[in-house]
Short mmCIF file of C-alpha atoms in Angstrom, two decimals:
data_model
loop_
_atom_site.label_atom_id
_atom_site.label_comp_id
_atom_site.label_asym_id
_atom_site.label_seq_id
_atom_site.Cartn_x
_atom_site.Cartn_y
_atom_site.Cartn_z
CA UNK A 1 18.81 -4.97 -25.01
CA UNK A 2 16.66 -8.10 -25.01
CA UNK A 3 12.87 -7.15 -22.93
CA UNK A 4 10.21 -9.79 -22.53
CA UNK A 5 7.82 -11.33 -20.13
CA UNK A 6 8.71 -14.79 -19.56
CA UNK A 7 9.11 -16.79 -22.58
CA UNK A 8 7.29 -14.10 -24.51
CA UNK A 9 9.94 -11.55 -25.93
CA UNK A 10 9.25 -8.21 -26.93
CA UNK A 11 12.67 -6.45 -28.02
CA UNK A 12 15.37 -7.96 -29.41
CA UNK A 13 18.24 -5.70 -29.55
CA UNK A 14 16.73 -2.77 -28.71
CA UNK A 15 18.88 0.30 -28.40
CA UNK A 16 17.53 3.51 -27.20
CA UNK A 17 19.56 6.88 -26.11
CA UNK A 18 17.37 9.47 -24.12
CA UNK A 19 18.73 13.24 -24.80
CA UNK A 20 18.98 15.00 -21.30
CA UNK A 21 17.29 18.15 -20.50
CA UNK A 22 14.73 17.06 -23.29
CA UNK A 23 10.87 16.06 -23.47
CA UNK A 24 11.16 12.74 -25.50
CA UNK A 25 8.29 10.94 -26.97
CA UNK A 26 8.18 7.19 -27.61
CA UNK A 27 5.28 6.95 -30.73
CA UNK A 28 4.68 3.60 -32.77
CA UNK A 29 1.65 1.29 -33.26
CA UNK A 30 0.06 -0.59 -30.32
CA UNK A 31 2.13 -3.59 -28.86
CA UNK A 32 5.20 -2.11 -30.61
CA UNK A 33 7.32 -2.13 -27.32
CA UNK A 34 6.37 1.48 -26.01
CA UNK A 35 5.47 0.45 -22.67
CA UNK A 36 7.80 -2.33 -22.56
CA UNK A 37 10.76 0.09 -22.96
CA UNK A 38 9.75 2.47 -20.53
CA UNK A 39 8.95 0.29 -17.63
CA UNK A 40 12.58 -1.00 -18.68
CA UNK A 41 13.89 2.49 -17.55
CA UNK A 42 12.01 2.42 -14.67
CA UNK A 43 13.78 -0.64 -13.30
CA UNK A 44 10.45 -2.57 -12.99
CA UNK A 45 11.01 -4.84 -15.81
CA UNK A 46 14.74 -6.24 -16.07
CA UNK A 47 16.24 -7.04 -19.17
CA UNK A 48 17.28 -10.36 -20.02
CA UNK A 49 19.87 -9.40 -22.03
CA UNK A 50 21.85 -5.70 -22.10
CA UNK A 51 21.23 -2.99 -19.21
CA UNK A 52 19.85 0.43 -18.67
CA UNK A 53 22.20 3.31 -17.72
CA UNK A 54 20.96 6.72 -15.82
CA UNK A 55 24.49 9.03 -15.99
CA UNK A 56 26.78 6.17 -17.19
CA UNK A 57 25.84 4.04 -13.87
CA UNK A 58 23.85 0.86 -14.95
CA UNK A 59 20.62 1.32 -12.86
CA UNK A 60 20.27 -2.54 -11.72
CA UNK A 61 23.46 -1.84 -9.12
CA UNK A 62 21.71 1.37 -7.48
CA UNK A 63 20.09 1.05 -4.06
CA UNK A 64 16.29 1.63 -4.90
CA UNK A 65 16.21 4.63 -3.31
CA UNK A 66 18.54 6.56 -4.60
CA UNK A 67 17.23 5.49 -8.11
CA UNK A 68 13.90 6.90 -6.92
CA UNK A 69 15.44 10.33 -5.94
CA UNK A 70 17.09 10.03 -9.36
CA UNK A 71 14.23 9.16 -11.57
CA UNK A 72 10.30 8.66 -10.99
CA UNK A 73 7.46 7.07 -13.09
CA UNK A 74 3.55 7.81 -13.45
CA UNK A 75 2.42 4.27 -15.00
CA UNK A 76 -0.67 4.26 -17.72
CA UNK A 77 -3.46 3.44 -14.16
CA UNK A 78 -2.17 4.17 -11.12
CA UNK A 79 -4.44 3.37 -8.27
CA UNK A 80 -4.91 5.37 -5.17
CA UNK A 81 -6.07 4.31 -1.90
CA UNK A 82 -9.95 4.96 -1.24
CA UNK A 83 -10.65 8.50 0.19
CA UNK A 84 -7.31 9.57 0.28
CA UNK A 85 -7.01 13.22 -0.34
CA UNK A 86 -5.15 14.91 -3.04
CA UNK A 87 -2.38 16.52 -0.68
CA UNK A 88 -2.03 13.08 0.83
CA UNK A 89 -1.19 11.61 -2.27
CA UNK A 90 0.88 13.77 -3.68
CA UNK A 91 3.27 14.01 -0.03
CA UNK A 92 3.99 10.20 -0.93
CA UNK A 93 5.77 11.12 -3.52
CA UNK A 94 8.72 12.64 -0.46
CA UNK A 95 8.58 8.89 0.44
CA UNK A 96 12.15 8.26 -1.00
CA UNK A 97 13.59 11.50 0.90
CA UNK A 98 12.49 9.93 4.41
CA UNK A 99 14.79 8.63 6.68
CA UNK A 100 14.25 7.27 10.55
CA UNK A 101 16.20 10.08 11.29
CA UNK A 102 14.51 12.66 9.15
CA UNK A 103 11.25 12.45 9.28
CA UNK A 104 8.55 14.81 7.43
CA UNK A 105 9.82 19.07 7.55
CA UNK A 106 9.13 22.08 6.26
CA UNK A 107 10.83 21.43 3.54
CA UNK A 108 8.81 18.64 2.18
CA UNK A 109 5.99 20.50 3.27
CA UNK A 110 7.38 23.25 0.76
CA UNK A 111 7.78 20.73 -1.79
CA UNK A 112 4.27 19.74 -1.87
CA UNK A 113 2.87 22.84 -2.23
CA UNK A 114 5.33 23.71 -4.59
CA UNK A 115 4.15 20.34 -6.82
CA UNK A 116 0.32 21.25 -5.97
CA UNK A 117 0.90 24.62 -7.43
CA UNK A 118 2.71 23.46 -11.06
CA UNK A 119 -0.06 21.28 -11.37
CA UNK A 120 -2.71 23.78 -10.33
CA UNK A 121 -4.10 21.70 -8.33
CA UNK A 122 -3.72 23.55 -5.15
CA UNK A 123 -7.38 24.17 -4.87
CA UNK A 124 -8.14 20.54 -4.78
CA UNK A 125 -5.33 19.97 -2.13
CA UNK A 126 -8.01 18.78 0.72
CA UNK A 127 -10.61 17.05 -1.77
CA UNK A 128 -10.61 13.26 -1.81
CA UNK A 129 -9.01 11.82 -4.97
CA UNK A 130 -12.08 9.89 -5.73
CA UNK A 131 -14.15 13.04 -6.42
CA UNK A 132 -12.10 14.44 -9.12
CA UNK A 133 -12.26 14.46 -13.03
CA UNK A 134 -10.03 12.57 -15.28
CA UNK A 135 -7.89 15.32 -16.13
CA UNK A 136 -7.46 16.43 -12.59
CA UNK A 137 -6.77 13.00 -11.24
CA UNK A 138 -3.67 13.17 -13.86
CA UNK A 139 -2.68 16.39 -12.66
CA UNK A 140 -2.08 15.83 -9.10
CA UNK A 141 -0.68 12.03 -10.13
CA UNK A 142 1.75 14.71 -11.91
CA UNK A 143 2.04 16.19 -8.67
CA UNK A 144 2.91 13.61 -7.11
CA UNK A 145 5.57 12.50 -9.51
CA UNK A 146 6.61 16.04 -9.10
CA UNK A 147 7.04 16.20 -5.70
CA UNK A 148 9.75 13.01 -5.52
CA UNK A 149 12.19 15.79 -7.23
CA UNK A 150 13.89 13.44 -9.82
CA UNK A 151 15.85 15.25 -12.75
CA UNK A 152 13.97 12.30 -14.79
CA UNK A 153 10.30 11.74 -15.33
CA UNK A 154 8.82 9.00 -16.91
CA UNK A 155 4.92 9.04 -18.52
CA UNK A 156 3.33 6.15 -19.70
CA UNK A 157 0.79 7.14 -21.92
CA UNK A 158 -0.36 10.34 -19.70
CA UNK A 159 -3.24 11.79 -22.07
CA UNK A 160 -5.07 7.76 -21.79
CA UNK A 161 -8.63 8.41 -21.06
CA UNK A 162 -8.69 12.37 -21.54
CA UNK A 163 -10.40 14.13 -23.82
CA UNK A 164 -8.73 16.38 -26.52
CA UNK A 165 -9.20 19.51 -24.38
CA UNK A 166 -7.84 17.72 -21.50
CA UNK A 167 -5.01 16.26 -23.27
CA UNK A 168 -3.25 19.78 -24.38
CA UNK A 169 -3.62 20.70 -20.66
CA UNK A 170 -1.49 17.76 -19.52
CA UNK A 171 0.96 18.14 -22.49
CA UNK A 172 1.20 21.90 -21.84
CA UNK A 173 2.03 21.11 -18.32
CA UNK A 174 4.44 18.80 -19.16
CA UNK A 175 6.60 20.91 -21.50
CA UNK A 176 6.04 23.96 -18.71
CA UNK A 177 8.20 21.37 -16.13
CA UNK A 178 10.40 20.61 -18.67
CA UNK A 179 10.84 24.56 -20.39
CA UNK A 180 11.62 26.02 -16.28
CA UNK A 181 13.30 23.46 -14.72
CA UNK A 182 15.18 21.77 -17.35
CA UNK A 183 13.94 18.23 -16.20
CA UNK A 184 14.10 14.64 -18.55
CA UNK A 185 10.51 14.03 -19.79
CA UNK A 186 10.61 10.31 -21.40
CA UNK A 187 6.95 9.79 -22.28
CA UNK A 188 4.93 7.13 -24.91
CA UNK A 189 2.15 8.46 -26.32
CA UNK A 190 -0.35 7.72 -29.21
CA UNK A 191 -1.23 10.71 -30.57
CA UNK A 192 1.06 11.66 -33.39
CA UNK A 193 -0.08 14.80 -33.87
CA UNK A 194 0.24 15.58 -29.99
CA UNK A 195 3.40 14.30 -29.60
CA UNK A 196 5.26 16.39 -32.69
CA UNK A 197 3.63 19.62 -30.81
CA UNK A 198 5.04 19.03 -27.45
CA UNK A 199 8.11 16.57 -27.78
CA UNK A 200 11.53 18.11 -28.98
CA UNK A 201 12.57 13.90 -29.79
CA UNK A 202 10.78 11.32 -30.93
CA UNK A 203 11.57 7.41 -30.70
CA UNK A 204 9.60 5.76 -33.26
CA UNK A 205 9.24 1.68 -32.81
CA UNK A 206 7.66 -0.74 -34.80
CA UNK A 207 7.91 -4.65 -33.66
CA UNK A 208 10.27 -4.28 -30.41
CA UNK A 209 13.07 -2.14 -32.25
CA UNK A 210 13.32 1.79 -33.10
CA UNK A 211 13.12 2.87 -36.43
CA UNK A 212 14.24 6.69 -36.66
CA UNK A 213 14.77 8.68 -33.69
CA UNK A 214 15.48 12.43 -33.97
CA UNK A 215 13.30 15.67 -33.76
CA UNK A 216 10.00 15.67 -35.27
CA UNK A 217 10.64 17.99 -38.07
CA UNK A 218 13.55 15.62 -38.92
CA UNK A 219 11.93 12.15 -38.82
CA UNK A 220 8.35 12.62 -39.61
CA UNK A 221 7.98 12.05 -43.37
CA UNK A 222 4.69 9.75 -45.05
CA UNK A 223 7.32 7.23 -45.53
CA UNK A 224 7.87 7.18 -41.85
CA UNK A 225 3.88 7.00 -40.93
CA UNK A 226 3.53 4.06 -43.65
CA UNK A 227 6.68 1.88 -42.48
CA UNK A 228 5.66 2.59 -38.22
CA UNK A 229 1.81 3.08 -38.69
CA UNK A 230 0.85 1.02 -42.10
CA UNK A 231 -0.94 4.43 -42.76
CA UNK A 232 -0.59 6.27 -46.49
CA UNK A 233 -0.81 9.74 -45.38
CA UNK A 234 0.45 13.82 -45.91
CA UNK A 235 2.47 15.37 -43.65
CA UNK A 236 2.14 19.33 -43.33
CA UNK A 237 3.36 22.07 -41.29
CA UNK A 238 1.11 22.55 -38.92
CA UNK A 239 -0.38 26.42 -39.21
CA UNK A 240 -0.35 26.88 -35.71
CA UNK A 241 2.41 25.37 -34.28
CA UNK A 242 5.06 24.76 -37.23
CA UNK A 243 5.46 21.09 -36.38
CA UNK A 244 4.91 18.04 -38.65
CA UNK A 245 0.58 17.15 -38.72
CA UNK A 246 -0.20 13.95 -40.01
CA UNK A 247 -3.27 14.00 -42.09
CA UNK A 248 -4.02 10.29 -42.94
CA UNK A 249 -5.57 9.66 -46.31
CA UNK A 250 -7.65 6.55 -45.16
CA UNK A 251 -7.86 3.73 -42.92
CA UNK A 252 -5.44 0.68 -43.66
CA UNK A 253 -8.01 -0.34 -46.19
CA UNK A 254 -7.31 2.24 -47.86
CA UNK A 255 -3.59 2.55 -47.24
CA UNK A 256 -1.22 -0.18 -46.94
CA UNK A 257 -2.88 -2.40 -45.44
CA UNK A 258 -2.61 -4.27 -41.95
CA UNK A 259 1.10 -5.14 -40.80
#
């Protein structure tokens, strides 16, 4: 699969396979393609060369509805409109289960609360967006993501902004979705260390293509970090978790220098 912007390519040949039922991880350095591939999978960014398939069906030929009842996306800055409130926002994410003949019910009514209360953010349900932290923003833009009811769910770079404390909350709410309901998580992240704790795959890129994909505990070696990252650095267990920690042993000045 070819991806690019204009003239400007960023993946040339690009082959990724999401596991189903999964929380996936894409991890690499900045620019590597992260983004680039999920917005691909998202439909909003068509490839010039090779498709996307969701369930064998190549996701260019499917009406844009049904693709969002199939899959849904929460982008790196979504924007919400000025005072909205928080239940408000998160009932457009029913917005692809409307029809002129069905029009808001009970049932999307359950649905909402049912996405408020996975997020805990029921409390917050009639406060304006704009008032709210960082880390509750992200959980009701969760919520809303939640409440299209797509087996799929696509993150780009969730944790962006948060602080370490509210970074685990988001990740631990994102493997909770995934552990009781079984749903696709496709997310890029930065954090190495975050995403070996909470994904159960990892897609590692480095300059538009993936280098090893595979569970953490298989892939994530120092000669992995140095050939993605351009980092020298020990991988442990780590003592609370079991999965791989990355423990650099310097900057690139003191590693392997800038790529």
């Amino acid at each position: 699969m070819r991806l690019g912007y204009g003239e400007r390519v960023v993946a040339e040949g690009l082959d990724l396979e999401i596991p189903g039922g999964v929380v996936t991880a894409l991890v690499g350095p900045n620019a590597c393609g992260k983004s680039t591939a999920l917005r691909a999978l998202a439909r909003l960014l068509r490839p010039s060369a090779g498709a996307v398939h969701l369930d064998g069906a190549d996701i260019a030929r499917l009406p844009a509805r049904e693709l969002a009842q199939r899959l849904a996306l929460l982008p790196q800055s979504p924007a919400a409109p000025d005072g909205i409130t928080v239940r408000d926002l998160v009932a457009r994410g029913r917005t692809p289960h409307q029809r002129w003949w069905r029009q808001w019910s009970r049932e999307d009514e359950a649905v909402v609360d049912a996405a408020l209360a996975a997020t805990g953010s029921a409390e917050l349900a009639e406060r304006s967006i704009d008032e709210l932290s960082g880390g509750q923003r992200q959980r009701v833009w969760i919520a809303m993501a939640l409440a299209q009811d797509t087996g799929v769910l696509l993150l780009d770079e969730p944790t962006t902004y948060l602080d370490l404390a509210h970074q685990v909350d988001v990740l631990e709410l994102v493997a909770g979705l995934n552990r009781d309901d079984g749903r696709t998580v496709v997310m890029v992240l930065h954090e190495l260390n975050l995403a070996c704790r909470y994904a159960d795959h990892l897609i590692a890129m480095r300059d538009g293509r993936v280098v090893a994909a595979g569970s953490p505990g298989e892939i994530v070696t120092p000669e992995l970090v140095a050939d993605v990252f351009g980092l020298r650095a020990a991988v442990i267990a780590c003592p609370v978790a079991g999965t791989p920690l990355v423990i650099p042993e310097g900057g690139r000045r003191a590693g392997l220098g800038q790529r």
